[in-house]
Amino acid sequence: MLAPTFPFTQTVGALCGYFLGAILPPDDDTEALKDTGLWRVIYGYFPFLLYAIFLLLHLTIVKEDSIKFLLSKRRYDEARIAVCRMYKEASDERGQTLVMERLEKTFGKDSSGLTFKDAMVNPQYRTATWVNIGYMIFHELTGNNVILLYSNILFASMNQSGLSSISPREGTYLVGIANTVASIISIQVLRTFGRKSLVVVGHILMALSHITIGIMNNNQHDNGVIIMILVFVFFYQNTSGPVAWLYAAETAIDSGMGIILFTLWITVFALTLISPIIMSPESLGPSPVFFMFGVLSMFGALYCYIVLKETKGLTDKEKKSLFLPKRYRIA
């Protein structure tokens, strides 16, 4: 129920980071950037303050482990307390018992004891792991991180050439705000539409956005490029952006999640290294790169259409069994 709020909290955190950068001197004032001590606020004081606040909240408000974890470990007394906090109908002992019994029927098996080897080669779990690894790679190849990286360079280039009055920082704030607004909308979108439907349609829309950005850039329609960057951010944040994380958590075992997220960050790291090189006019240049991501996003849509399975309306146990071979379901 609370899963759709995850992308919102992510983007709000990123937006806070963007605006924290406003306290620094202008990007082109190299000497001021070297002399300022405001880096301590961004990388020291503010993070430690947040950690202290969240630790306090955890110790005073979020005291229990998840209900699923407590029930899987047969810690029923603690589970009753957590259920009482979360469910209105669990105000008495009978209500708590009914809720716990209902939840135990829908929860999948506890997979915390399974290993990475189980996730990768065990026939019961490997399909879900490998499907999500493939999806996670295509998810990153939509080029969201490249868009965010290139947007700052783009705004700087247009500002220097006099084609736009938007400074690089203002452009970054604009993208951050669009990201946050889109993530607010995505909370309802994720509750309304199925995961697979969102991912397939989202990849197609993001592909069209990339191609349009490339065309606009070729024709020097800079305002069109800015608008399409924001459109892309909206499509990403309402489709694959949050779904990739949720789908992996819903269908893969715990150790598989570790491998899937490792794949995600390795892909991000590779794109971070490669993107500035291929974006350079001396290399491919911006437009061919956007066309390339458009083609990759279309391949991603095809992959998701063929391989992914819908999870909408399924219980936790049913989601974990989606990629389970038939012989294990019968058993």
PDB file of C-alpha atoms in Angstrom, residues 8 22 27 29 31 42 51 56-57 80 90 97 104 110 120 141 203 207 237 262 273 300 305 308 312:
ATOM      1  CA  PHE A   8       8.226  10.428  -4.092  1.00  0.00           C
ATOM      2  CA  ALA A  22      22.115  27.172  -4.199  1.00  0.00           C
ATOM      3  CA  ASP A  27      29.705  27.582 -11.044  1.00  0.00           C
ATOM      4  CA  ASP A  29      33.581  31.455 -10.016  1.00  0.00           C
ATOM      5  CA  GLU A  31      38.234  30.867  -6.823  1.00  0.00           C
ATOM      6  CA  ILE A  42      26.228  20.109   2.333  1.00  0.00           C
ATOM      7  CA  TYR A  51      20.678  11.009  10.260  1.00  0.00           C
ATOM      8  CA  LEU A  56      15.250   9.564  16.670  1.00  0.00           C
ATOM      9  CA  LEU A  57      12.102   8.823  14.647  1.00  0.00           C
ATOM     10  CA  ARG A  80       0.310  -8.346  17.329  1.00  0.00           C
ATOM     11  CA  ALA A  90      -7.188  -5.161  14.983  1.00  0.00           C
ATOM     12  CA  THR A  97      -5.598 -12.894  15.208  1.00  0.00           C
ATOM     13  CA  GLU A 104       0.018 -15.262   6.624  1.00  0.00           C
ATOM     14  CA  ASP A 110      10.638 -16.298   4.022  1.00  0.00           C
ATOM     15  CA  MET A 120      21.225 -17.242  -9.752  1.00  0.00           C
ATOM     16  CA  LEU A 141      19.281   2.293 -20.811  1.00  0.00           C
ATOM     17  CA  HIS A 203       9.415   2.689 -22.609  1.00  0.00           C
ATOM     18  CA  ALA A 207      11.742   6.326 -26.801  1.00  0.00           C
ATOM     19  CA  GLN A 237       8.859   9.053 -13.172  1.00  0.00           C
ATOM     20  CA  PHE A 262      24.104  -4.388  -7.995  1.00  0.00           C
ATOM     21  CA  LEU A 273      31.693   7.129 -17.388  1.00  0.00           C
ATOM     22  CA  GLY A 300      13.289  -2.338 -23.707  1.00  0.00           C
ATOM     23  CA  TYR A 305       6.180  -6.986 -23.304  1.00  0.00           C
ATOM     24  CA  LEU A 308       7.489  -9.493 -17.788  1.00  0.00           C
ATOM     25  CA  LYS A 312      -1.592  -6.133 -10.430  1.00  0.00           C
TER      26      LYS A 312
END
